[in-house]
Tab-separated table of C-alpha atoms and ligand atoms in Angstrom:
chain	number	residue	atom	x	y	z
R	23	UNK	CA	0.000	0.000	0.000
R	24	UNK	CA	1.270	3.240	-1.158
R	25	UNK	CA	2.192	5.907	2.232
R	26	UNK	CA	-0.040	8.723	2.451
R	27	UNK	CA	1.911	11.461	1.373
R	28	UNK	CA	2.173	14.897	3.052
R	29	UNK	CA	3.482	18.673	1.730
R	30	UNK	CA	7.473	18.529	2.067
R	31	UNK	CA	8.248	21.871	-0.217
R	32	UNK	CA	5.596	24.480	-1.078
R	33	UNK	CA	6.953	27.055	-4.352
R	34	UNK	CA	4.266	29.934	-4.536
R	35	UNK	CA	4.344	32.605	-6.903
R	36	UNK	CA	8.015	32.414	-7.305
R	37	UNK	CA	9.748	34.932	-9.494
R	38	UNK	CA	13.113	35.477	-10.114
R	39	UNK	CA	14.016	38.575	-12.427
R	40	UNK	CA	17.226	39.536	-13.389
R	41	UNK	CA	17.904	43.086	-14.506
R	42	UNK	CA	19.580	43.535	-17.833
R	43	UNK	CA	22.510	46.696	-17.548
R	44	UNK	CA	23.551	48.980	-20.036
R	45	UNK	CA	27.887	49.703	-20.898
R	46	UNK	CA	27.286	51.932	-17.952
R	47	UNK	CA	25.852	49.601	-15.884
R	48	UNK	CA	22.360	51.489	-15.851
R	49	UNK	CA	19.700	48.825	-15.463
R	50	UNK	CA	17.472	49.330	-18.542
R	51	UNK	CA	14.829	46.305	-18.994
R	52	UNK	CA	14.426	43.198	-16.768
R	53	UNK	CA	14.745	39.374	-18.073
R	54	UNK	CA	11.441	37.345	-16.248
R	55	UNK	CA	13.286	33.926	-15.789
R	56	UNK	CA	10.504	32.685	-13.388
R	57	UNK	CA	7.533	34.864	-13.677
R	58	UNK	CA	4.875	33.389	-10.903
R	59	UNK	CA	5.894	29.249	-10.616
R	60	UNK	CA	3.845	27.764	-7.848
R	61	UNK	CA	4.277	23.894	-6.878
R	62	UNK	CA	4.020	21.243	-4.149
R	63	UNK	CA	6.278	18.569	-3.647
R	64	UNK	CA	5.452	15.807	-1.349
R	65	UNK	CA	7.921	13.899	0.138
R	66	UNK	CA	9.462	10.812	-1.359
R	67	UNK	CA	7.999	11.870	-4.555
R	68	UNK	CA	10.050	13.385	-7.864
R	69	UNK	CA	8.487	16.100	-9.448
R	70	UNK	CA	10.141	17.029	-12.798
R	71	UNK	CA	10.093	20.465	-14.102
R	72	UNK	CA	10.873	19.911	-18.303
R	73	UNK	CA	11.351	22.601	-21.147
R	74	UNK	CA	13.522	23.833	-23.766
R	75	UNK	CA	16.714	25.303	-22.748
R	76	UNK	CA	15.955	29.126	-21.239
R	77	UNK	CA	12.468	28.328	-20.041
R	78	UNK	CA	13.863	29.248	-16.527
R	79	UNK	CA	13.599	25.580	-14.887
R	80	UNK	CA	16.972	25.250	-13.561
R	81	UNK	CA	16.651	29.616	-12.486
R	82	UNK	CA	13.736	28.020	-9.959
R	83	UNK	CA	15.755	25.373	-8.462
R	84	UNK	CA	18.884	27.830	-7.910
R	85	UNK	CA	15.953	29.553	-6.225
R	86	UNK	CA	14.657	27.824	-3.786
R	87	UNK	CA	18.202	27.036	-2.591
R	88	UNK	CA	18.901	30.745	-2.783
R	89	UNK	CA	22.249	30.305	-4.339
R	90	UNK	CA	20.407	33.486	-6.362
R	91	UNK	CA	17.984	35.779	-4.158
R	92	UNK	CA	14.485	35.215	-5.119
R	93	UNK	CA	12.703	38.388	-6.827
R	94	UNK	CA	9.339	37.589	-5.045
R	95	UNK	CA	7.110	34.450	-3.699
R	96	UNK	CA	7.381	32.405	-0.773
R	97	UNK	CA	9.213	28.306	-0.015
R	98	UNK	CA	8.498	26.600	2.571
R	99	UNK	CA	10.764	23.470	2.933
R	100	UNK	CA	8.831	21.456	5.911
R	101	UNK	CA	6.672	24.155	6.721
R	102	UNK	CA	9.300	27.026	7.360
R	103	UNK	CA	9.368	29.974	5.126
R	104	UNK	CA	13.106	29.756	4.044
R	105	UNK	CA	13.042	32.801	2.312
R	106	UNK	CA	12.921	33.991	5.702
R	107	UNK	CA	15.725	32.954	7.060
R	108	UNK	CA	18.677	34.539	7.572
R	109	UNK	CA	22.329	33.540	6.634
R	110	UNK	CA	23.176	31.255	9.801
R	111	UNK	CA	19.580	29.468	9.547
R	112	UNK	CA	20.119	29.121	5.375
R	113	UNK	CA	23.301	27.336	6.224
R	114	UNK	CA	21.544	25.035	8.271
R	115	UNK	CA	18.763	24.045	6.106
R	116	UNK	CA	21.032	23.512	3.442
R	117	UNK	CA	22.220	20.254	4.702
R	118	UNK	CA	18.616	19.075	4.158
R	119	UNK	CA	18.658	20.330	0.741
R	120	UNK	CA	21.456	19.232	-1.906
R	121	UNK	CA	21.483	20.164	-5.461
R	122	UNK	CA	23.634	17.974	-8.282
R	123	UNK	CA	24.283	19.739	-11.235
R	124	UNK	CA	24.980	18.834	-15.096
R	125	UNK	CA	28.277	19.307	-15.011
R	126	UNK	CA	29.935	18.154	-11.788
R	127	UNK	CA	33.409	18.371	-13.061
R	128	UNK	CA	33.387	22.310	-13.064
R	129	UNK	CA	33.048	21.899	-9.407
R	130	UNK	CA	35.857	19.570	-8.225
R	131	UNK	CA	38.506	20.979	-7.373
R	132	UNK	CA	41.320	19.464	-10.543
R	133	UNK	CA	44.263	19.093	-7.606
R	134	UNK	CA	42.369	18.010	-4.682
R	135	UNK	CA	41.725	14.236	-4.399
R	136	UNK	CA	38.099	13.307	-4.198
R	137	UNK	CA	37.997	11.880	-0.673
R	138	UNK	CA	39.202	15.299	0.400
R	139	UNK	CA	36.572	17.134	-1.703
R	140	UNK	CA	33.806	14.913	-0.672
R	141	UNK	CA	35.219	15.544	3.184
R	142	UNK	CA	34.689	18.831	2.688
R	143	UNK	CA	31.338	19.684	3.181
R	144	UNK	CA	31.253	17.441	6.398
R	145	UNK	CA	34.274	19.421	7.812
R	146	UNK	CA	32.268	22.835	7.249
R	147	UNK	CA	29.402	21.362	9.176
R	148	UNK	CA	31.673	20.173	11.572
R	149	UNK	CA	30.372	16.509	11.072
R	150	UNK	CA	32.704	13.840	12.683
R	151	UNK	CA	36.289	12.843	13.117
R	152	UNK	CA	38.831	12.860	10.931
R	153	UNK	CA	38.560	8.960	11.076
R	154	UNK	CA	34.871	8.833	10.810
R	155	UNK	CA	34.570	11.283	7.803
R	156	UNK	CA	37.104	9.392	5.882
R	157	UNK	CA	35.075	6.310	6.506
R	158	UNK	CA	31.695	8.055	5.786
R	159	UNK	CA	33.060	9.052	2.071
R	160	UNK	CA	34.240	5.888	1.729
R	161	UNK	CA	31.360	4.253	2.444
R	162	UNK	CA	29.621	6.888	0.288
R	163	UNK	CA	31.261	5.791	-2.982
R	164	UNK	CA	30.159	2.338	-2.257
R	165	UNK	CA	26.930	3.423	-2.324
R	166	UNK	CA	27.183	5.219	-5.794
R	167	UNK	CA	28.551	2.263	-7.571
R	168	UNK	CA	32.954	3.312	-6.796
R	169	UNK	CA	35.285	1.326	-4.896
R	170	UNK	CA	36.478	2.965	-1.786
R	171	UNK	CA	40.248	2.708	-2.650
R	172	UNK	CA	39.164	5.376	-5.585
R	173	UNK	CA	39.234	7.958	-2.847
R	174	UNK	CA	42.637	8.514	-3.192
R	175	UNK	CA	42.055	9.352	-7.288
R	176	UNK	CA	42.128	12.745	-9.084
R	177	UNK	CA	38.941	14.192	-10.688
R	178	UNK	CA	40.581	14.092	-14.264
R	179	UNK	CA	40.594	10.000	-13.362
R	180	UNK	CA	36.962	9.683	-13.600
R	181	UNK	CA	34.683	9.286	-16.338
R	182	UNK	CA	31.583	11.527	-17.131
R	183	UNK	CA	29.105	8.949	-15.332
R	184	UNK	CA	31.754	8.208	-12.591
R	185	UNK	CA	31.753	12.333	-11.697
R	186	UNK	CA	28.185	11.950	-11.602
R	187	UNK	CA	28.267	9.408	-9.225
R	188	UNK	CA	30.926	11.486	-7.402
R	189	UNK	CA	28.524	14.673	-7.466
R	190	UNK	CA	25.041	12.072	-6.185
R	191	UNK	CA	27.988	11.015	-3.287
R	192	UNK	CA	28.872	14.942	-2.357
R	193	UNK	CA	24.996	15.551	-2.055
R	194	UNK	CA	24.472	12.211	0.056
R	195	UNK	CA	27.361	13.481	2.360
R	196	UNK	CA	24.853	15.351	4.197
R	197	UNK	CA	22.395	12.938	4.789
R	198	UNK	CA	19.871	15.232	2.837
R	199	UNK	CA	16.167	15.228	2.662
R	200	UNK	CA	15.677	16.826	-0.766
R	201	UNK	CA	17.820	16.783	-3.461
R	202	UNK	CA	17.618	19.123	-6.692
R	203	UNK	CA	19.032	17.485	-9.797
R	204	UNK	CA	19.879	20.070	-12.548
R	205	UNK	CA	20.027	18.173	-15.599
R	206	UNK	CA	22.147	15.512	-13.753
R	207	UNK	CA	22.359	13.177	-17.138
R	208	UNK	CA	22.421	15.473	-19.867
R	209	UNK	CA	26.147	15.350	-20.698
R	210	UNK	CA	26.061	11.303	-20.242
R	211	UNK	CA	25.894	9.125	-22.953
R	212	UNK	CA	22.343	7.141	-23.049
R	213	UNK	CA	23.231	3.572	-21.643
R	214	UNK	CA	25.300	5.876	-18.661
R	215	UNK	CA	22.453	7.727	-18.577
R	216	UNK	CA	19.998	4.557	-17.462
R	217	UNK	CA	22.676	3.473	-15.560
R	218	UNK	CA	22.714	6.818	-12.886
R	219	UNK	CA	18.809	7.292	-13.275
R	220	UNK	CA	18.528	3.607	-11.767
R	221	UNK	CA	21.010	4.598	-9.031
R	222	UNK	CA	18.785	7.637	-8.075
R	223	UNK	CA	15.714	5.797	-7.967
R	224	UNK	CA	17.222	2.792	-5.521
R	225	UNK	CA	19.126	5.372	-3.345
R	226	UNK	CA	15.707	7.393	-3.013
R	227	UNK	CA	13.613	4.127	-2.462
R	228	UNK	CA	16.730	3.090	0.149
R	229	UNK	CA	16.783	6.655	1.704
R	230	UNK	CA	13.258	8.263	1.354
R	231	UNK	CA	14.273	10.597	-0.145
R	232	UNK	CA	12.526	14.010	-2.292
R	233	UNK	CA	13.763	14.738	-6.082
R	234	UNK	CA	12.956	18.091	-7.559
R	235	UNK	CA	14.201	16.683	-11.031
R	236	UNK	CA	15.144	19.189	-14.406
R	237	UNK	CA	15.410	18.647	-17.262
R	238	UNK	CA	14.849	19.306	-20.747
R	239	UNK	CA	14.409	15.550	-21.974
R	240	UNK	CA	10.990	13.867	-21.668
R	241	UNK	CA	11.918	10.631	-21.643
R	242	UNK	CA	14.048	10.646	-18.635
R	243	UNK	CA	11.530	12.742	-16.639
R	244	UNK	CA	9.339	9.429	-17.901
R	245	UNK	CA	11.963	7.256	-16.611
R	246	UNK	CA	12.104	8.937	-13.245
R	247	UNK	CA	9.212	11.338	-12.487
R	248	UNK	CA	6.185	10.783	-10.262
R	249	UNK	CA	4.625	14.175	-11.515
R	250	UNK	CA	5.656	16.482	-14.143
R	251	UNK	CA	5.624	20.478	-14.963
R	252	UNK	CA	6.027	21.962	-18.404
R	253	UNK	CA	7.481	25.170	-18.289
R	254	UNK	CA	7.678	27.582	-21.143
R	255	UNK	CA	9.419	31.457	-20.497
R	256	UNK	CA	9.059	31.165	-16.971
R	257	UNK	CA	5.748	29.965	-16.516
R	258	UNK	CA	4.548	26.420	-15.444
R	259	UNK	CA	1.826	25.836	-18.131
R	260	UNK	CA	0.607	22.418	-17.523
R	261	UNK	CA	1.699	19.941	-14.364
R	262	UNK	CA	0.506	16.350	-13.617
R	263	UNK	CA	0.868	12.810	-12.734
R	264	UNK	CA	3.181	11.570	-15.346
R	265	UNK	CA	0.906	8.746	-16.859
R	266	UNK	CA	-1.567	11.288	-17.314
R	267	UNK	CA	0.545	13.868	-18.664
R	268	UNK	CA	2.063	11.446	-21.596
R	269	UNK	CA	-1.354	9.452	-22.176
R	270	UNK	CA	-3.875	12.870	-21.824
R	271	UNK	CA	-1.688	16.173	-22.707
R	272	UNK	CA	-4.083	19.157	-22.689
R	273	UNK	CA	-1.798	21.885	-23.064
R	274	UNK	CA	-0.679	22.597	-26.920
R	275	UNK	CA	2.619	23.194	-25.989
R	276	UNK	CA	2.705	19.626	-24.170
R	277	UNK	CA	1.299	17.768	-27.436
R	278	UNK	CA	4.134	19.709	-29.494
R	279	UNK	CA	6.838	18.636	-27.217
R	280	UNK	CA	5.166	14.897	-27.149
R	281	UNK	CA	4.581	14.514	-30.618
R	282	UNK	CA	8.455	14.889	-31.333
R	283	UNK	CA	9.473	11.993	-29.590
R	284	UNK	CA	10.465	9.310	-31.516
R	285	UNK	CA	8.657	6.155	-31.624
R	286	UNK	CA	11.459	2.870	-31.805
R	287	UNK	CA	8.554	1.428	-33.522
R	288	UNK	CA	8.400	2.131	-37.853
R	289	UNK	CA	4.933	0.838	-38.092
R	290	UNK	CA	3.334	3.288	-35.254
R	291	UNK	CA	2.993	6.617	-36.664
R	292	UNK	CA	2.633	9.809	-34.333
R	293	UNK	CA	0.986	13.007	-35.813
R	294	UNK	CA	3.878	15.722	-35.758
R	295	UNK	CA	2.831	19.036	-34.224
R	296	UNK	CA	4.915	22.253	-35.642
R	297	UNK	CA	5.282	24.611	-33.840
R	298	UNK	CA	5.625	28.384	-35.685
R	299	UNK	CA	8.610	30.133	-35.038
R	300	UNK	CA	11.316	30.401	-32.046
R	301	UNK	CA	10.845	31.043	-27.947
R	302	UNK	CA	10.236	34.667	-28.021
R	303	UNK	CA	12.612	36.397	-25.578
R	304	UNK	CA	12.617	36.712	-22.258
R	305	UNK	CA	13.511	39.975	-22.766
R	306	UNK	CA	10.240	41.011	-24.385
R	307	UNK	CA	8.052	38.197	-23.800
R	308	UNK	CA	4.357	38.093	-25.425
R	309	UNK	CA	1.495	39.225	-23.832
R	310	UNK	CA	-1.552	37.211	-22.630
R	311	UNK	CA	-0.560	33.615	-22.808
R	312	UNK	CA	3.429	33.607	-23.445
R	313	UNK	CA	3.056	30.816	-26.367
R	314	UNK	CA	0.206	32.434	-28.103
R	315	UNK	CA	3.330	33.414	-30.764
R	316	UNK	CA	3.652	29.698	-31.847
R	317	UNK	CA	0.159	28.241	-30.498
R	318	UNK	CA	-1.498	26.535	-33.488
R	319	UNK	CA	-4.636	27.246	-31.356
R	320	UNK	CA	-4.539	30.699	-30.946
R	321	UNK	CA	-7.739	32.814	-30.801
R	322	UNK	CA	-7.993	36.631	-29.597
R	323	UNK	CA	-8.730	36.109	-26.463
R	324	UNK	CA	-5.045	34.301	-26.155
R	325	UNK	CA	-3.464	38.003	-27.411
R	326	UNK	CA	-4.969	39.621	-24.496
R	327	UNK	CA	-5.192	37.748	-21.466
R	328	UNK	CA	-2.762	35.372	-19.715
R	329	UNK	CA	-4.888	32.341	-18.671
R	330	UNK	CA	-5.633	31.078	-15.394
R	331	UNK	CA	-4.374	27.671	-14.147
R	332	UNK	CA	-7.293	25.226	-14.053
R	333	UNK	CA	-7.855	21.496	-12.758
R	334	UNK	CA	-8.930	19.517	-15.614
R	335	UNK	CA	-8.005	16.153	-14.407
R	336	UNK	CA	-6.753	14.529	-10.947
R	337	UNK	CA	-3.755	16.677	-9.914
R	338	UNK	CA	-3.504	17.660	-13.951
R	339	UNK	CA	-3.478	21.176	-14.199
R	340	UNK	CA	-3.442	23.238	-17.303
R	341	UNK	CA	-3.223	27.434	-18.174
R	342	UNK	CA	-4.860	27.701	-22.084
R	343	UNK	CA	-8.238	29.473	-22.473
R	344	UNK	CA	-9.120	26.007	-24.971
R	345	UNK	CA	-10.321	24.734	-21.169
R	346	UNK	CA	-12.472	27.349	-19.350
R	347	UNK	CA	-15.111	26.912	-16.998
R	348	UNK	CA	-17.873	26.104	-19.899
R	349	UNK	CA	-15.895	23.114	-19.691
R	350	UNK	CA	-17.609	21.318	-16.804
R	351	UNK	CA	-14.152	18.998	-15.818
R	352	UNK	CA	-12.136	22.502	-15.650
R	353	UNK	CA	-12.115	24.572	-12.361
R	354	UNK	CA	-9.900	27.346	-11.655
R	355	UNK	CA	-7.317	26.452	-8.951
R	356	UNK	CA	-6.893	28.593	-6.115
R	357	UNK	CA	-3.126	28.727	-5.497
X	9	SF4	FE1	-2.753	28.363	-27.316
X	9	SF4	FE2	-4.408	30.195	-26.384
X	9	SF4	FE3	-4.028	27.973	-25.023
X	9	SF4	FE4	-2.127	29.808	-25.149
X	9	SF4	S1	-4.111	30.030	-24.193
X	9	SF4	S2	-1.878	27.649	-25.387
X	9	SF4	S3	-2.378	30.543	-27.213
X	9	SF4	S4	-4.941	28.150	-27.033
């Protein structure tokens, strides 16, 4: 029987706007990465936010960590308002919340071994003896798949799914409750890519723990996701359970990204949706609904007013005026 699950991370309204500066450093117009994301992410689930690159999903996991300073909107991790905090409680919390990034490599330090850079952390936190941390990281690569005599190896020794594994064991270091993966197997071939989306699902079944997953590749948010939100310049535009989001897509933008999946199958033949044109920019983003620019279901109405966010299935939530409250399935969500 499945564990009833309760709130672990509540994102409302979050925005995160970056000014853009002239050659004299006068601010002159303002990029909306995240313009007004709201999510809840129960624990032990993954929730997967997907889009193209720029959409602003990896902007909204820097931002609930506050590694950038959030523009507006509240998170509250267990409850607490961490936006609240201040720089001695944000240090604490972030033990409880890791993030593992694309690129791990960029991070490690080229001339330190990697048991000393996976000490490291624990030493700032003051976790343990010398003795024990040594053991802990060695213990820790044992858990990602590495031997624990590979603690003594350079960065520049490992391969691109090895760092990976480093990076999951660096996160795990801290014994956290939520971790954010930023596009953890984008740079990994695809059999190394099935090969560290397996480890993340046993160490989260093994460890309970939360995924906020990203990334701009359907079928590994398939692979891994218990939910999933679409996000297009900034904006979540559809989010639900992940069978229902592949089998029952409701927002165009959803079908268009869908229907260019391949199928490994020649005799099954998927209706293409084209899209018109590129992702406007952030800079100057549309008005009313943000894809109404490439929607092949535009109508005036689109031009004008940005949609509200409406339930149209269980937990499936969609913002496009093709599902308004005629519709007698659609309600407008409260956030
Ligand atoms: Fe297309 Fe209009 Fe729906 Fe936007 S609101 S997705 S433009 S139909």
């Amino acid at each position: 029987m499945k564990m009833e699950k309760k709130a672990f991370l509540e994102v409302k309204h979050l925005k995160k706007y970056f000014p853009v500066r002239n050659s004299i450093g006068i601010s002159q117009v303002t990029v909306k990465a995240v313009d007004d994301v709201t999510f809840t992410l129960n624990e032990g689930e993954t929730f997967c936010l997907v889009g193209e690159s720029g959409c602003g999903k990896s902007t909204v996991g820097r931002t609930i960590l506050r590694l950038t300073e959030p523009t507006d909107g509240e998170v509250r991790f267990q409850g607490e308002d961490i936006f609240q905090y201040d720089k001695k409680e944000l240090h604490t919390v972030r033990k409880d919340m890791q993030m593992v990034f694309q690129d791990p490599f960029s991070s490690l330090n080229p001339r330190k071994r990697i048991g000393s850079i996976l000490e490291e952390p624990l030493k700032i936190h003051k976790i343990g003896t010398s003795k024990e941390r040594t053991e802990k990281v060695m213990n820790l690569l044992e858990r990602v798949g590495l031997q624990r005599d590979q603690y003594y190896r350079f960065p520049y020794e490992f391969s691109g799914g090895q760092r990976q594994r480093i990076g999951l064991a660096r996160a795990l270091s801290m014994n956290p409750e939520l971790i954010i993966c930023d596009e953890p197997v984008s740079a990994l071939d695809v059999s190394t890519q099935s090969q560290i989306l397996n480890l993340l699902l046993e160490i989260q079944q093994d460890l309970q723990l939360t995924y906020l997953f990203i990334s701009h590749d359907l079928s590994v948010v398939r692979h891994i996701g218990d939910r999933i939100g679409v996000m297009y310049l900034g904006k979540i535009v559809e989010s639900a359970p992940t069978d229902a989001l592949f089998e029952t897509p409701k927002h165009p933008y959803t079908k268009a990204l869908l229907s260019a999946i391949p199928i490994p199958d020649p005799q099954i033949e998927r209706e293409k949706i084209q899209l018109r044109g590129e992702i406007p920019s952030p800079l100057n983003p549309p008005a009313g609904c943000p894809f109404h620019t490439r929607c092949p279901f535009v109508m005036d109405v689109c031009k004008k007013s940005v949609p509200e966010t409406r339930e149209v299935g269980q937990g499936h939530l969609v913002s496009c005026h093709l599902y308004t409250e005629e519709n007698d399935y659609a309600k407008v969500v409260d956030n």
